[in-house]
Short mmCIF file of C-alpha atoms in Angstrom, two decimals:
data_model
loop_
_atom_site.label_atom_id
_atom_site.label_comp_id
_atom_site.label_asym_id
_atom_site.label_seq_id
_atom_site.Cartn_x
_atom_site.Cartn_y
_atom_site.Cartn_z
CA MET F 1 104.51 110.72 86.25
CA GLY F 2 100.95 110.53 84.99
CA LEU F 3 98.81 113.63 85.12
CA PRO F 4 95.74 113.98 87.35
CA GLN F 5 92.63 112.95 85.41
CA SER F 6 91.18 116.46 85.67
CA GLY F 7 94.06 117.93 83.64
CA LEU F 8 94.61 115.02 81.30
CA TRP F 9 91.97 115.88 78.73
CA VAL F 10 93.10 119.49 78.57
CA LYS F 11 96.64 118.29 77.90
CA LYS F 12 95.39 115.81 75.30
CA LEU F 13 93.51 118.55 73.48
CA TRP F 14 96.60 120.76 73.48
CA VAL F 15 98.73 117.89 72.15
CA LEU F 16 96.12 117.24 69.44
CA LEU F 17 96.43 120.84 68.29
CA GLU F 18 100.24 120.71 68.42
CA VAL F 19 100.41 117.54 66.32
CA ALA F 20 97.85 118.85 63.83
CA VAL F 21 99.83 122.06 63.32
CA HIS F 22 103.08 120.06 63.05
CA VAL F 23 101.63 117.84 60.33
CA VAL F 24 100.03 120.68 58.35
CA VAL F 25 103.18 122.82 58.46
CA GLY F 26 105.36 119.82 57.65
CA LYS F 27 103.24 118.89 54.65
CA VAL F 28 103.32 122.46 53.33
CA LEU F 29 107.09 122.72 53.78
CA LEU F 30 107.57 119.35 52.10
CA ILE F 31 105.71 120.70 49.05
CA LEU F 32 107.45 124.08 48.99
CA PHE F 33 110.97 123.03 50.03
CA PRO F 34 111.20 119.27 49.42
CA ASP F 35 115.00 119.04 49.34
CA ARG F 36 115.51 121.00 52.57
CA VAL F 37 112.85 119.01 54.44
CA LYS F 38 114.30 115.72 53.22
CA ARG F 39 117.76 116.76 54.41
CA ASN F 40 116.36 117.54 57.86
CA ILE F 41 114.56 114.20 58.06
CA LEU F 42 117.69 112.37 56.89
CA ALA F 43 119.69 114.11 59.63
CA MET F 44 117.23 112.75 62.20
CA GLY F 45 117.34 109.34 60.52
CA GLU F 46 121.09 109.23 61.04
CA LYS F 47 120.48 108.91 64.79
CA THR F 48 118.28 105.83 64.32
CA GLY F 49 120.55 104.14 61.79
CA MET F 50 117.89 104.39 59.07
CA THR F 51 120.31 106.11 56.70
CA ARG F 52 122.80 103.24 57.22
CA ASN F 53 120.22 100.47 57.03
CA PRO F 54 120.92 98.49 53.83
CA HIS F 55 117.29 97.32 53.65
CA PHE F 56 115.86 100.83 53.34
CA SER F 57 116.39 103.77 51.04
CA HIS F 58 115.08 107.20 51.95
CA ASP F 59 112.33 106.72 49.36
CA ASN F 60 110.96 103.89 51.52
CA TRP F 61 110.13 106.07 54.49
CA ILE F 62 110.50 109.85 53.97
CA PRO F 63 107.37 110.15 51.72
CA THR F 64 105.28 108.71 54.59
CA PHE F 65 106.01 111.69 56.84
CA PHE F 66 103.08 114.07 57.46
CA SER F 67 100.56 111.56 56.10
CA THR F 68 97.25 110.79 57.81
CA GLN F 69 98.74 107.57 59.22
CA TYR F 70 101.75 109.54 60.49
CA PHE F 71 99.40 111.99 62.23
CA TRP F 72 97.46 109.28 64.11
CA PHE F 73 100.59 107.44 65.18
CA ILE F 74 102.41 110.54 66.44
CA LEU F 75 99.26 111.58 68.29
CA LYS F 76 99.03 108.16 69.95
CA VAL F 77 102.66 108.34 71.07
CA ARG F 78 102.32 111.89 72.40
CA TRP F 79 99.11 111.02 74.27
CA GLN F 80 100.76 107.94 75.74
CA ARG F 81 103.60 110.00 77.14
CA LEU F 82 101.11 112.07 79.11
CA GLU F 83 100.31 108.93 81.14
CA ASP F 84 103.92 107.90 81.73
CA MET F 85 104.04 106.34 85.22
CA THR F 86 107.81 105.91 85.53
CA GLU F 87 110.56 108.04 87.02
CA LEU F 88 114.18 107.44 87.98
CA GLY F 89 114.37 105.84 91.41
CA GLY F 90 110.65 105.17 91.40
CA LEU F 91 108.89 101.84 91.53
CA ALA F 92 108.89 100.00 88.20
CA PRO F 93 105.35 99.02 87.14
CA ASN F 94 104.89 95.27 87.51
CA CYS F 95 102.78 94.90 84.39
CA PRO F 96 101.29 91.63 83.15
CA VAL F 97 102.94 90.18 80.05
CA VAL F 98 102.58 86.93 78.10
CA ARG F 99 105.30 84.42 77.29
CA LEU F 100 105.50 83.11 73.74
CA SER F 101 104.07 79.85 75.06
CA GLY F 102 100.92 81.77 76.00
CA GLN F 103 101.62 81.62 79.74
CA ARG F 104 100.79 84.83 81.59
CA CYS F 105 103.27 86.34 84.02
CA ASN F 106 104.55 89.73 85.21
CA ILE F 107 107.65 91.79 84.49
CA TRP F 108 108.98 91.36 88.02
CA ASP F 109 108.98 87.57 87.55
CA PHE F 110 112.15 88.04 85.50
CA MET F 111 114.07 89.84 88.28
CA GLN F 112 116.59 87.71 90.14
CA ALA F 113 117.74 88.81 93.60
CA ASN F 114 119.54 92.14 93.25
CA ARG F 115 120.65 91.66 89.64
CA PRO F 116 119.69 94.46 87.21
CA LEU F 117 116.99 93.63 84.68
CA VAL F 118 117.20 95.36 81.29
CA LEU F 119 113.83 95.88 79.62
CA ASN F 120 113.82 96.31 75.86
CA PHE F 121 110.43 97.44 74.51
CA GLY F 122 109.82 97.37 70.78
CA SER F 123 108.40 95.65 67.73
CA CYS F 124 109.59 94.87 64.21
CA THR F 125 110.34 98.50 63.42
CA PRO F 126 113.36 99.32 61.24
CA SER F 127 115.20 101.13 64.04
CA PHE F 128 114.54 98.38 66.61
CA MET F 129 115.65 95.63 64.24
CA PHE F 130 118.67 97.59 62.99
CA LYS F 131 119.99 97.89 66.57
CA PHE F 132 119.02 94.36 67.58
CA ASP F 133 122.59 93.11 67.26
CA GLN F 134 123.78 95.91 69.58
CA PHE F 135 121.33 94.67 72.17
CA LYS F 136 122.52 91.08 71.69
CA ARG F 137 126.09 92.21 72.35
CA LEU F 138 124.92 93.72 75.63
CA ILE F 139 123.55 90.32 76.60
CA GLU F 140 126.78 88.59 75.63
CA ASP F 141 128.90 91.06 77.59
CA PHE F 142 126.77 91.40 80.74
CA SER F 143 124.74 88.20 81.10
CA SER F 144 126.88 87.17 84.09
CA ILE F 145 125.77 90.21 86.10
CA ALA F 146 122.42 91.27 84.61
CA ASP F 147 119.25 89.81 83.13
CA PHE F 148 117.49 90.89 79.96
CA LEU F 149 113.90 90.85 78.74
CA ILE F 150 112.40 91.83 75.39
CA ILE F 151 108.80 93.02 75.58
CA TYR F 152 107.10 92.99 72.19
CA ILE F 153 104.54 95.79 72.00
CA GLU F 154 102.10 97.03 69.36
CA GLU F 155 103.49 97.61 65.88
CA ALA F 156 104.86 101.06 65.18
CA HIS F 157 104.87 100.58 61.42
CA ALA F 158 102.13 98.07 60.74
CA SER F 159 101.34 97.41 57.09
CA ASP F 160 97.80 98.74 57.67
CA GLY F 161 99.03 101.77 59.64
CA TRP F 162 102.01 104.12 59.27
CA ALA F 163 103.73 101.72 56.88
CA PHE F 164 107.22 101.93 55.38
CA LYS F 165 107.96 100.34 52.02
CA ASN F 166 110.20 97.27 52.22
CA ASN F 167 109.38 96.76 55.93
CA MET F 168 108.08 93.50 57.39
CA ASP F 169 104.47 92.89 56.39
CA ILE F 170 102.82 92.81 59.82
CA ARG F 171 99.32 94.17 60.32
CA ASN F 172 98.10 95.79 63.53
CA HIS F 173 97.53 93.08 66.13
CA ARG F 174 93.84 92.34 66.40
CA ASN F 175 94.22 89.70 69.09
CA LEU F 176 96.86 88.13 71.31
CA GLN F 177 97.59 85.40 68.77
CA ASP F 178 98.55 88.05 66.19
CA ARG F 179 100.96 89.62 68.68
CA LEU F 180 102.50 86.29 69.65
CA GLN F 181 102.94 85.40 65.98
CA ALA F 182 104.70 88.71 65.30
CA ALA F 183 106.99 88.28 68.31
CA HIS F 184 108.01 84.83 67.09
CA LEU F 185 109.75 86.57 64.17
CA LEU F 186 112.37 87.80 66.64
CA LEU F 187 113.39 84.22 67.40
CA ALA F 188 115.03 84.03 63.96
CA ARG F 189 117.45 86.69 65.24
CA SER F 190 118.47 84.49 68.22
CA PRO F 191 117.74 87.08 70.93
CA GLN F 192 119.53 85.10 73.72
CA CYS F 193 117.06 86.31 76.33
CA PRO F 194 113.37 85.76 77.11
CA VAL F 195 110.83 87.37 74.79
CA VAL F 196 107.34 88.21 76.03
CA VAL F 197 104.49 90.24 74.58
CA ASP F 198 102.44 93.06 76.00
CA THR F 199 98.78 92.41 76.73
CA MET F 200 96.19 93.52 74.20
CA GLN F 201 95.33 96.35 76.60
CA ASN F 202 98.93 97.56 76.01
CA GLN F 203 99.46 97.89 79.75
CA SER F 204 103.25 97.82 79.84
CA SER F 205 103.55 100.03 76.76
CA GLN F 206 101.31 102.64 78.36
CA LEU F 207 102.73 102.62 81.88
CA TYR F 208 106.33 102.67 80.62
CA ALA F 209 105.48 105.06 77.73
CA ALA F 210 107.39 102.62 75.56
CA LEU F 211 105.94 103.22 72.09
CA PRO F 212 107.62 102.91 69.59
CA GLU F 213 110.67 101.55 71.43
CA ARG F 214 112.39 102.23 74.73
CA LEU F 215 115.00 100.83 77.11
CA TYR F 216 114.92 100.62 80.90
CA VAL F 217 117.12 99.15 83.61
CA ILE F 218 115.42 98.15 86.83
CA GLN F 219 116.88 96.66 90.00
CA GLU F 220 115.03 95.39 93.06
CA GLY F 221 111.86 96.87 91.62
CA ARG F 222 113.29 100.39 91.17
CA ILE F 223 114.13 102.20 87.94
CA LEU F 224 117.88 102.76 87.56
CA TYR F 225 117.81 103.96 83.97
CA LYS F 226 115.02 105.33 81.81
CA GLY F 227 115.99 105.64 78.18
CA LYS F 228 114.53 108.32 76.00
CA SER F 229 111.80 107.40 73.54
CA GLY F 230 112.68 105.92 70.19
CA PRO F 231 113.26 105.98 67.41
CA TRP F 232 115.51 109.05 67.51
CA ASN F 233 116.83 108.43 71.03
CA TYR F 234 116.72 104.63 71.31
CA ASN F 235 120.31 103.80 72.23
CA PRO F 236 121.50 100.40 73.59
CA GLU F 237 124.96 101.87 74.19
CA GLU F 238 123.53 104.00 77.00
CA VAL F 239 122.55 100.77 78.75
CA ARG F 240 126.12 99.54 78.36
CA ALA F 241 127.39 102.67 80.11
CA VAL F 242 124.90 102.14 82.97
CA LEU F 243 125.93 98.52 83.50
CA GLU F 244 129.64 99.32 83.27
CA LYS F 245 129.27 102.07 85.85
CA LEU F 246 127.22 99.83 88.11
CA TYR F 247 129.93 97.19 88.24
CA SER F 248 133.09 99.22 87.74
#
């Protein structure tokens, strides 16, 4: 749950110091022990599929670690998690979102009776796109008993932010039209479920602490499953286990 406002800035300051130390130490270690640090990063990348992604070599993304852009992005993610408003069994935030047509609606509009609704938050990040087919298989296997919604949020690896080489060339969204245009790229992957975008105030991303990607299952307005934050712990197969258990 979110922290009281009185303690939030203290926590933010502490997180700022933690991230700064992490980046400085990481940069020093990368200079002194480059091979060992690269092995550790590759081991983490194995969890996201980055090391198996044919579109990326380690030279496309490892050199970006501990950069200034890396620092600001990690800080944003860590700060966002301090304001996480979700918990298992708790009420799922009914955030406003925008359909690709431009029509405004809310997350709960996609719930049907007592059917589970799977929320898939992400953008055109390598890990999100690499596991996109896993998510599509979930839809194919469980569409008769559950509903699915993709919520396109702010870019995790924008070309003018913490950029990876050989990634999609998408700049940070400066307005809603930019975000809608980026989300339309997912249609080429035939998502088989509705795609909406977060507001430019990033309301759903903030309240669900969804950056850079995250999975949830909600039912009748309550949170049944809260996936861990991506990219390291973004795992569509955990959703499969939840749905199988629900209807076993």
